[in-house]
Amino acid sequence: MDITLLIILVAVVGVLAVVGLVVGLVAGRGRGGAQLPPAPSAPPAPAAPSTEDAVLDDVAPAAPAPVAVEEPPARVLDTPEPTASRMVRLRQRLAGSQNALGRGLLALLSRDRLDEDTWESLEDVLLTADIGVAPTQELVERLRTRLRVEGAAASDVRAVLREELTTLLEPEMDRRLQVTGADGLPGVVLVVGVNGAGKTTTVGKIARIMVAQDRTVALGAADTFRAAAVDQLATWGERVGVEVVRGPEGGDPASVAFEAVKSGVERGLDTIIVDTAGRLQNKQGLMDELGKVKRVVEKQAPVTEVLLVLDATTGQNGLIQARVFSEVVDVTGIVLTKLDGSAKGGIVVAVQRELGVPVKLVGLGEGPDDLAPFDPGAFVDALLG
Ligand SMILES: Nc1nc2c(ncn2[C@@H]2O[C@H](COP(=O)(O)OP(=O)(O)OP(=O)(O)O)[C@@H](O)[C@H]2O)c(=O)[nH]1
């Protein structure tokens, strides 16, 4: 009996131990053991139609949605601003950036007494505006003579100043862009200048002016040195539907220029504008590169215009660059960019004097139509306010 009791007791203890182990294991899983992958969730039940849907469904019973094959939208080309309205806007902008100079000069000349101090101050204002030493002295001399003879009080100081400043800008210079070729060939415009002066932007802006004048144009992206410059030019071209001839990155600029002009000749275009690389590593390198571009292009058609792009904000540095480029290529016109960001409009005088070449265009902003022909009279009017 004792033994039977003992066996029953051992059996009960054993069963209890097994049950305890199983319960412990299950609880352990729940606290941090290996997680089972979540059961796949059932697909969401379709949402009940909202009242609005229901109303729409009432009006138009659901039909199977047609598979829409969307045509890419046709590219809408920009319409470049015509020259006349562009001039008005740019004149206002020019007046904004330059009238400190004009006002400064007028205030000095309107003093009751024009003594030595006044003339010296006048010289300082002119030199600060980057007009250059020789033109400053000339202008002061002429003003002194005229205002002494005519009498400052009696004369219209503004009119005298306007006349003398305009004379300084050599208004008789021919500022027309030579964009038309002879004998049925296209005009070829080479655009040169150091990187960052605004060359590529200027090429794009000139193309827009020509498109606005119904001329047929192609662009040559011969600034193969910087891939971004080529892409930048391509974007300018695309916007007005002008073809851009480009070569491989780091390729030979002369061959791109050649291809651009060749294509222009074959297609009978009016003008080809070639953007060049302006690395000023040394004069010889620059001369070799630009010389080659010009030689190669002229196998197809003569270059009709070489435009040097200068950043107006660089002052004396710009003049040094101008000198180097003019020794390397025959510059026929100057484009002065960023006049909107400079109070030193006097650079126009200095650079024309330095090169004996007219400023033909001025850049007055980053906008696509912020480029205008340079007009000495309008420039002085903007200056004097
Ligand atoms: N405010 C102002 N910015 C200008 C003007 N012209 C060009 N720029 C800006 O100057 C910068 C340089 O212009 P780019 O046309 O790239 O100069 P780039 O000489 O071709 O230089 P690379 O492409 O490096 O050869 C750009 O940010 C232009 O938007 C201008 O008349 N006014």
PDB file of N, CA, C and O in Angstrom, residues 180-207:
ATOM      1  N   THR A 180      26.078  89.280 -90.546  1.00  0.00           N
ATOM      2  CA  THR A 180      25.684  88.839 -91.887  1.00  0.00           C
ATOM      3  C   THR A 180      26.927  88.544 -92.710  1.00  0.00           C
ATOM      4  O   THR A 180      27.855  89.358 -92.757  1.00  0.00           O
ATOM      5  N   GLY A 181      26.939  87.380 -93.331  1.00  0.00           N
ATOM      6  CA  GLY A 181      28.089  87.013 -94.153  1.00  0.00           C
ATOM      7  C   GLY A 181      27.937  87.544 -95.577  1.00  0.00           C
ATOM      8  O   GLY A 181      26.880  88.036 -95.953  1.00  0.00           O
ATOM      9  N   ALA A 182      29.033  87.431 -96.335  1.00  0.00           N
ATOM     10  CA  ALA A 182      28.984  87.869 -97.734  1.00  0.00           C
ATOM     11  C   ALA A 182      28.826  86.637 -98.621  1.00  0.00           C
ATOM     12  O   ALA A 182      29.051  85.501 -98.176  1.00  0.00           O
ATOM     13  N   ASP A 183      28.449  86.854 -99.869  1.00  0.00           N
ATOM     14  CA  ASP A 183      28.363  85.793-100.888  1.00  0.00           C
ATOM     15  C   ASP A 183      27.487  84.610-100.458  1.00  0.00           C
ATOM     16  O   ASP A 183      27.838  83.448-100.696  1.00  0.00           O
ATOM     17  N   GLY A 184      26.429  84.893 -99.775  1.00  0.00           N
ATOM     18  CA  GLY A 184      25.498  83.830 -99.391  1.00  0.00           C
ATOM     19  C   GLY A 184      25.969  82.981 -98.222  1.00  0.00           C
ATOM     20  O   GLY A 184      25.301  82.020 -97.835  1.00  0.00           O
ATOM     21  N   LEU A 185      27.124  83.326 -97.650  1.00  0.00           N
ATOM     22  CA  LEU A 185      27.604  82.553 -96.503  1.00  0.00           C
ATOM     23  C   LEU A 185      27.028  83.123 -95.210  1.00  0.00           C
ATOM     24  O   LEU A 185      26.685  84.311 -95.152  1.00  0.00           O
ATOM     25  N   PRO A 186      26.947  82.307 -94.171  1.00  0.00           N
ATOM     26  CA  PRO A 186      26.439  82.869 -92.908  1.00  0.00           C
ATOM     27  C   PRO A 186      27.460  83.804 -92.273  1.00  0.00           C
ATOM     28  O   PRO A 186      28.662  83.704 -92.554  1.00  0.00           O
ATOM     29  N   GLY A 187      26.972  84.711 -91.440  1.00  0.00           N
ATOM     30  CA  GLY A 187      27.877  85.496 -90.611  1.00  0.00           C
ATOM     31  C   GLY A 187      28.380  84.583 -89.498  1.00  0.00           C
ATOM     32  O   GLY A 187      27.648  83.699 -89.045  1.00  0.00           O
ATOM     33  N   VAL A 188      29.630  84.768 -89.088  1.00  0.00           N
ATOM     34  CA  VAL A 188      30.182  83.931 -88.016  1.00  0.00           C
ATOM     35  C   VAL A 188      30.655  84.841 -86.887  1.00  0.00           C
ATOM     36  O   VAL A 188      31.475  85.739 -87.097  1.00  0.00           O
ATOM     37  N   VAL A 189      30.089  84.614 -85.706  1.00  0.00           N
ATOM     38  CA  VAL A 189      30.450  85.435 -84.539  1.00  0.00           C
ATOM     39  C   VAL A 189      31.208  84.550 -83.546  1.00  0.00           C
ATOM     40  O   VAL A 189      30.689  83.532 -83.089  1.00  0.00           O
ATOM     41  N   LEU A 190      32.451  84.931 -83.254  1.00  0.00           N
ATOM     42  CA  LEU A 190      33.208  84.218 -82.210  1.00  0.00           C
ATOM     43  C   LEU A 190      33.048  85.000 -80.917  1.00  0.00           C
ATOM     44  O   LEU A 190      33.237  86.221 -80.907  1.00  0.00           O
ATOM     45  N   VAL A 191      32.714  84.295 -79.848  1.00  0.00           N
ATOM     46  CA  VAL A 191      32.560  84.980 -78.561  1.00  0.00           C
ATOM     47  C   VAL A 191      33.682  84.503 -77.641  1.00  0.00           C
ATOM     48  O   VAL A 191      33.816  83.315 -77.360  1.00  0.00           O
ATOM     49  N   VAL A 192      34.540  85.451 -77.241  1.00  0.00           N
ATOM     50  CA  VAL A 192      35.709  85.095 -76.433  1.00  0.00           C
ATOM     51  C   VAL A 192      35.673  85.843 -75.100  1.00  0.00           C
ATOM     52  O   VAL A 192      34.951  86.829 -74.942  1.00  0.00           O
ATOM     53  N   GLY A 193      36.477  85.358 -74.156  1.00  0.00           N
ATOM     54  CA  GLY A 193      36.530  86.012 -72.845  1.00  0.00           C
ATOM     55  C   GLY A 193      36.852  84.979 -71.782  1.00  0.00           C
ATOM     56  O   GLY A 193      36.729  83.777 -72.038  1.00  0.00           O
ATOM     57  N   VAL A 194      37.256  85.428 -70.612  1.00  0.00           N
ATOM     58  CA  VAL A 194      37.616  84.477 -69.554  1.00  0.00           C
ATOM     59  C   VAL A 194      36.353  83.809 -69.001  1.00  0.00           C
ATOM     60  O   VAL A 194      35.259  84.357 -69.099  1.00  0.00           O
ATOM     61  N   ASN A 195      36.577  82.624 -68.411  1.00  0.00           N
ATOM     62  CA  ASN A 195      35.443  81.904 -67.830  1.00  0.00           C
ATOM     63  C   ASN A 195      34.810  82.731 -66.723  1.00  0.00           C
ATOM     64  O   ASN A 195      35.526  83.338 -65.928  1.00  0.00           O
ATOM     65  N   GLY A 196      33.499  82.725 -66.718  1.00  0.00           N
ATOM     66  CA  GLY A 196      32.793  83.435 -65.664  1.00  0.00           C
ATOM     67  C   GLY A 196      32.428  84.865 -66.049  1.00  0.00           C
ATOM     68  O   GLY A 196      31.658  85.516 -65.350  1.00  0.00           O
ATOM     69  N   ALA A 197      32.958  85.345 -67.178  1.00  0.00           N
ATOM     70  CA  ALA A 197      32.646  86.726 -67.581  1.00  0.00           C
ATOM     71  C   ALA A 197      31.196  86.836 -68.049  1.00  0.00           C
ATOM     72  O   ALA A 197      30.617  87.922 -68.041  1.00  0.00           O
ATOM     73  N   GLY A 198      30.637  85.693 -68.459  1.00  0.00           N
ATOM     74  CA  GLY A 198      29.259  85.722 -68.948  1.00  0.00           C
ATOM     75  C   GLY A 198      29.172  85.381 -70.426  1.00  0.00           C
ATOM     76  O   GLY A 198      28.195  85.738 -71.093  1.00  0.00           O
ATOM     77  N   LYS A 199      30.190  84.672 -70.934  1.00  0.00           N
ATOM     78  CA  LYS A 199      30.229  84.339 -72.366  1.00  0.00           C
ATOM     79  C   LYS A 199      29.031  83.499 -72.817  1.00  0.00           C
ATOM     80  O   LYS A 199      28.327  83.862 -73.746  1.00  0.00           O
ATOM     81  N   THR A 200      28.870  82.366 -72.132  1.00  0.00           N
ATOM     82  CA  THR A 200      27.817  81.432 -72.548  1.00  0.00           C
ATOM     83  C   THR A 200      26.449  82.099 -72.472  1.00  0.00           C
ATOM     84  O   THR A 200      25.633  82.000 -73.387  1.00  0.00           O
ATOM     85  N   THR A 201      26.228  82.802 -71.368  1.00  0.00           N
ATOM     86  CA  THR A 201      24.967  83.524 -71.183  1.00  0.00           C
ATOM     87  C   THR A 201      24.766  84.523 -72.327  1.00  0.00           C
ATOM     88  O   THR A 201      23.667  84.648 -72.874  1.00  0.00           O
ATOM     89  N   THR A 202      25.843  85.214 -72.680  1.00  0.00           N
ATOM     90  CA  THR A 202      25.743  86.226 -73.733  1.00  0.00           C
ATOM     91  C   THR A 202      25.428  85.579 -75.084  1.00  0.00           C
ATOM     92  O   THR A 202      24.599  86.095 -75.844  1.00  0.00           O
ATOM     93  N   VAL A 203      26.059  84.434 -75.369  1.00  0.00           N
ATOM     94  CA  VAL A 203      25.767  83.738 -76.630  1.00  0.00           C
ATOM     95  C   VAL A 203      24.264  83.402 -76.678  1.00  0.00           C
ATOM     96  O   VAL A 203      23.594  83.644 -77.675  1.00  0.00           O
ATOM     97  N   GLY A 204      23.757  82.885 -75.558  1.00  0.00           N
ATOM     98  CA  GLY A 204      22.330  82.537 -75.495  1.00  0.00           C
ATOM     99  C   GLY A 204      21.454  83.760 -75.698  1.00  0.00           C
ATOM    100  O   GLY A 204      20.459  83.722 -76.427  1.00  0.00           O
ATOM    101  N   LYS A 205      21.845  84.870 -75.072  1.00  0.00           N
ATOM    102  CA  LYS A 205      21.031  86.089 -75.182  1.00  0.00           C
ATOM    103  C   LYS A 205      21.061  86.651 -76.607  1.00  0.00           C
ATOM    104  O   LYS A 205      20.042  87.133 -77.111  1.00  0.00           O
ATOM    105  N   ILE A 206      22.236  86.591 -77.256  1.00  0.00           N
ATOM    106  CA  ILE A 206      22.312  87.107 -78.630  1.00  0.00           C
ATOM    107  C   ILE A 206      21.429  86.242 -79.541  1.00  0.00           C
ATOM    108  O   ILE A 206      20.719  86.758 -80.409  1.00  0.00           O
ATOM    109  N   ALA A 207      21.477  84.934 -79.297  1.00  0.00           N
ATOM    110  CA  ALA A 207      20.645  84.031 -80.116  1.00  0.00           C
ATOM    111  C   ALA A 207      19.179  84.435 -79.995  1.00  0.00           C
ATOM    112  O   ALA A 207      18.436  84.449 -80.976  1.00  0.00           O
TER     113      ALA A 207
END
